[in-house]
Amino acid sequence: MKKIFVNLKRFEVPRRLGGICSFDNPKKWIEWVLENIVKHGLGKLPNIRVICLLPEALIISAIEKLASYPTDEVRNLQVGCQGVFREDITPGGNFGAFTTNLPATAAKNLGCTWTIIGHSEERKDKLGIIERYDPSCCHNERSQAKARQIVSGIINEEVLCALKAGLNVLLCVGETEEERGYGPFAEQKPRIAAVLRSQLEMGLQGIEGAIGPQEIVIGYEPVWAIGPGKTPPGKEYISFVSATIKSIVKEKFNFEPAVVYGGGLKEENAKMIAEIDTIDGGLVALTRFTGDIAFEPEGLKNIIAKYATKKGAVPLCKKS
Ligand SMILES: O=C(CO)COP(=O)(O)O
């Protein structure tokens, strides 16, 4: 089963306020998004699961909207949140004194089945806090590595909380342009692999004691390819990275994870990415990268169609 994660970031904010949403009302917007996903038959594909990762305030509306459809129409459509806190509510422990943060148990209770953790935007935010305390850490290689390790440690605590609460986890990893460096690809490879190894080994530490039936999917997003105007890597690069991720996780944690690609994934390159054997799906945010940039369900449908028509896969359902 391929997985397409739709990371809707803060796309509910209207254009007049600086966002990219053509709706003023966020609840109406998320209902429109889901309505269109269902209308295009994307909630019931036999070989592709679609998971929408939403801002907390829209989760209940989304769950209610999905509940309004016959089960069969939405059997492969799920809702997740955009991160969980590194501590959680526990019987006999903290009862919920977590102003501001979203504990995994609260996300689960809202109806989420997934959470994204470690997105580059989250890593950047956490790193930024450390840099405020010690501005020198962005100039010195050793302290920068230490700061990144601290961030990966916090992300690991979030992963463990999510798993313990029964959420499936999409753990994001990826190198910055600086970490990748330049020169021939053969020279970049060991640098990229080292970054991924560190993020994976730290991010997944201790999962053996926390994992039950939940899934852990690895989202590979090269930080330098995210957003408008960015070009994703080619087939050779993505093949190398996805195979490397699988082998690191297999070697250290004894399972082979599904790996999905994100960062500039669009209609034009979806076929090339979907055809890579070691890629098990996609992580989509924007679907229109030029002009009035946007997430559009129609664009999502066209991307998913490329995955659905991958050799051996069942074709995309016709509009119902
Ligand atoms: O960050 C992303 C998904 O999590 C990818 O973003 P874009 O689709 O805007 O490149």
PDB file of N, CA and C and ligand atoms in Angstrom, residues 5-7 9 11 53 116 119-121 170 172 221 225-228 230 262-266 283-287 289, ligand 1:
ATOM      1  N   PHE A   5       1.060  11.464   1.911  1.00  0.00           N
ATOM      2  CA  PHE A   5       0.805  12.376   3.026  1.00  0.00           C
ATOM      3  C   PHE A   5       0.606  13.782   2.461  1.00  0.00           C
ATOM      4  N   VAL A   6      -0.442  14.432   2.949  1.00  0.00           N
ATOM      5  CA  VAL A   6      -0.729  15.791   2.498  1.00  0.00           C
ATOM      6  C   VAL A   6      -0.510  16.712   3.691  1.00  0.00           C
ATOM      7  N   ASN A   7       0.594  17.440   3.657  1.00  0.00           N
ATOM      8  CA  ASN A   7       0.936  18.308   4.781  1.00  0.00           C
ATOM      9  C   ASN A   7       0.357  19.693   4.515  1.00  0.00           C
ATOM     10  N   LYS A   9       0.212  22.267   6.326  1.00  0.00           N
ATOM     11  CA  LYS A   9       0.930  23.354   7.013  1.00  0.00           C
ATOM     12  C   LYS A   9      -0.048  24.371   7.601  1.00  0.00           C
ATOM     13  N   PHE A  11      -2.019  26.344   5.644  1.00  0.00           N
ATOM     14  CA  PHE A  11      -2.620  26.757   4.382  1.00  0.00           C
ATOM     15  C   PHE A  11      -4.066  27.224   4.544  1.00  0.00           C
ATOM     16  N   LEU A  53      -2.474  15.839   7.016  1.00  0.00           N
ATOM     17  CA  LEU A  53      -1.861  16.306   8.262  1.00  0.00           C
ATOM     18  C   LEU A  53      -2.298  17.750   8.487  1.00  0.00           C
ATOM     19  N   ILE A 116       3.016  13.847  11.963  1.00  0.00           N
ATOM     20  CA  ILE A 116       4.315  14.096  11.318  1.00  0.00           C
ATOM     21  C   ILE A 116       5.236  14.613  12.414  1.00  0.00           C
ATOM     22  N   HIS A 119       9.715  17.457  10.795  1.00  0.00           N
ATOM     23  CA  HIS A 119       9.750  18.208   9.535  1.00  0.00           C
ATOM     24  C   HIS A 119      10.847  19.266   9.635  1.00  0.00           C
ATOM     25  N   SER A 120      11.450  19.606   8.506  1.00  0.00           N
ATOM     26  CA  SER A 120      12.576  20.566   8.556  1.00  0.00           C
ATOM     27  C   SER A 120      12.144  21.898   9.175  1.00  0.00           C
ATOM     28  N   GLU A 121      10.854  22.239   9.020  1.00  0.00           N
ATOM     29  CA  GLU A 121      10.380  23.499   9.624  1.00  0.00           C
ATOM     30  C   GLU A 121      10.366  23.379  11.149  1.00  0.00           C
ATOM     31  N   LEU A 170       5.044   9.602  10.991  1.00  0.00           N
ATOM     32  CA  LEU A 170       5.816   9.953   9.797  1.00  0.00           C
ATOM     33  C   LEU A 170       7.006  10.758  10.295  1.00  0.00           C
ATOM     34  N   CYS A 172      10.298  12.708   9.632  1.00  0.00           N
ATOM     35  CA  CYS A 172      10.965  13.356   8.492  1.00  0.00           C
ATOM     36  C   CYS A 172      12.452  13.526   8.739  1.00  0.00           C
ATOM     37  N   GLU A 221      12.867  14.470   2.959  1.00  0.00           N
ATOM     38  CA  GLU A 221      12.693  15.779   2.325  1.00  0.00           C
ATOM     39  C   GLU A 221      14.025  16.522   2.335  1.00  0.00           C
ATOM     40  N   ALA A 225      15.008  21.460  -1.280  1.00  0.00           N
ATOM     41  CA  ALA A 225      14.060  21.271  -2.389  1.00  0.00           C
ATOM     42  C   ALA A 225      12.629  21.604  -1.981  1.00  0.00           C
ATOM     43  N   ILE A 226      12.431  22.149  -0.759  1.00  0.00           N
ATOM     44  CA  ILE A 226      11.063  22.396  -0.290  1.00  0.00           C
ATOM     45  C   ILE A 226      10.605  23.790  -0.706  1.00  0.00           C
ATOM     46  N   GLY A 227       9.416  23.856  -1.284  1.00  0.00           N
ATOM     47  CA  GLY A 227       8.776  25.144  -1.541  1.00  0.00           C
ATOM     48  C   GLY A 227       8.877  25.630  -2.983  1.00  0.00           C
ATOM     49  N   PRO A 228       8.232  26.792  -3.242  1.00  0.00           N
ATOM     50  CA  PRO A 228       8.188  27.329  -4.601  1.00  0.00           C
ATOM     51  C   PRO A 228       9.583  27.657  -5.123  1.00  0.00           C
ATOM     52  N   LYS A 230      11.867  25.707  -6.096  1.00  0.00           N
ATOM     53  CA  LYS A 230      12.910  24.728  -5.789  1.00  0.00           C
ATOM     54  C   LYS A 230      12.768  23.511  -6.719  1.00  0.00           C
ATOM     55  N   GLY A 262       9.277  13.911  -0.259  1.00  0.00           N
ATOM     56  CA  GLY A 262       8.628  15.227  -0.258  1.00  0.00           C
ATOM     57  C   GLY A 262       9.631  16.317  -0.581  1.00  0.00           C
ATOM     58  N   GLY A 263       9.108  17.466  -1.018  1.00  0.00           N
ATOM     59  CA  GLY A 263       9.973  18.596  -1.380  1.00  0.00           C
ATOM     60  C   GLY A 263       9.896  18.830  -2.873  1.00  0.00           C
ATOM     61  N   GLY A 264       8.998  19.749  -3.256  1.00  0.00           N
ATOM     62  CA  GLY A 264       8.869  20.048  -4.688  1.00  0.00           C
ATOM     63  C   GLY A 264       8.236  18.911  -5.481  1.00  0.00           C
ATOM     64  N   LEU A 265       7.516  18.026  -4.788  1.00  0.00           N
ATOM     65  CA  LEU A 265       6.824  16.932  -5.494  1.00  0.00           C
ATOM     66  C   LEU A 265       5.612  17.514  -6.206  1.00  0.00           C
ATOM     67  N   LYS A 266       5.593  17.412  -7.511  1.00  0.00           N
ATOM     68  CA  LYS A 266       4.479  17.985  -8.276  1.00  0.00           C
ATOM     69  C   LYS A 266       4.158  17.101  -9.463  1.00  0.00           C
ATOM     70  N   LEU A 283       5.023  12.918  -0.052  1.00  0.00           N
ATOM     71  CA  LEU A 283       4.666  13.899   0.980  1.00  0.00           C
ATOM     72  C   LEU A 283       4.456  15.215   0.241  1.00  0.00           C
ATOM     73  N   VAL A 284       3.194  15.611   0.149  1.00  0.00           N
ATOM     74  CA  VAL A 284       2.841  16.749  -0.706  1.00  0.00           C
ATOM     75  C   VAL A 284       2.396  17.915   0.164  1.00  0.00           C
ATOM     76  N   ALA A 285       2.828  19.119  -0.169  1.00  0.00           N
ATOM     77  CA  ALA A 285       2.298  20.313   0.504  1.00  0.00           C
ATOM     78  C   ALA A 285       1.649  21.173  -0.578  1.00  0.00           C
ATOM     79  N   LEU A 286       2.433  22.014  -1.228  1.00  0.00           N
ATOM     80  CA  LEU A 286       1.888  22.791  -2.339  1.00  0.00           C
ATOM     81  C   LEU A 286       1.640  21.854  -3.513  1.00  0.00           C
ATOM     82  N   THR A 287       0.644  22.184  -4.323  1.00  0.00           N
ATOM     83  CA  THR A 287       0.536  21.471  -5.597  1.00  0.00           C
ATOM     84  C   THR A 287       0.737  22.455  -6.750  1.00  0.00           C
ATOM     85  N   PHE A 289       3.140  25.608  -7.734  1.00  0.00           N
ATOM     86  CA  PHE A 289       4.384  26.219  -7.251  1.00  0.00           C
ATOM     87  C   PHE A 289       4.687  27.562  -7.882  1.00  0.00           C
TER      88      PHE A 289
HETATM   89  O1  LIG B   1       7.320  20.467   3.187  1.00  0.00           O
HETATM   90  C1  LIG B   1       6.771  19.752   2.379  1.00  0.00           C
HETATM   91  C2  LIG B   1       5.836  18.716   2.773  1.00  0.00           C
HETATM   92  O2  LIG B   1       5.994  18.411   4.105  1.00  0.00           O
HETATM   93  C3  LIG B   1       7.007  19.893   0.934  1.00  0.00           C
HETATM   94  O3  LIG B   1       6.651  21.146   0.629  1.00  0.00           O
HETATM   95  P1  LIG B   1       6.425  21.567  -0.905  1.00  0.00           P
HETATM   96  O4  LIG B   1       5.431  20.596  -1.478  1.00  0.00           O
HETATM   97  O5  LIG B   1       5.891  22.962  -0.775  1.00  0.00           O
HETATM   98  O6  LIG B   1       7.787  21.514  -1.547  1.00  0.00           O
END
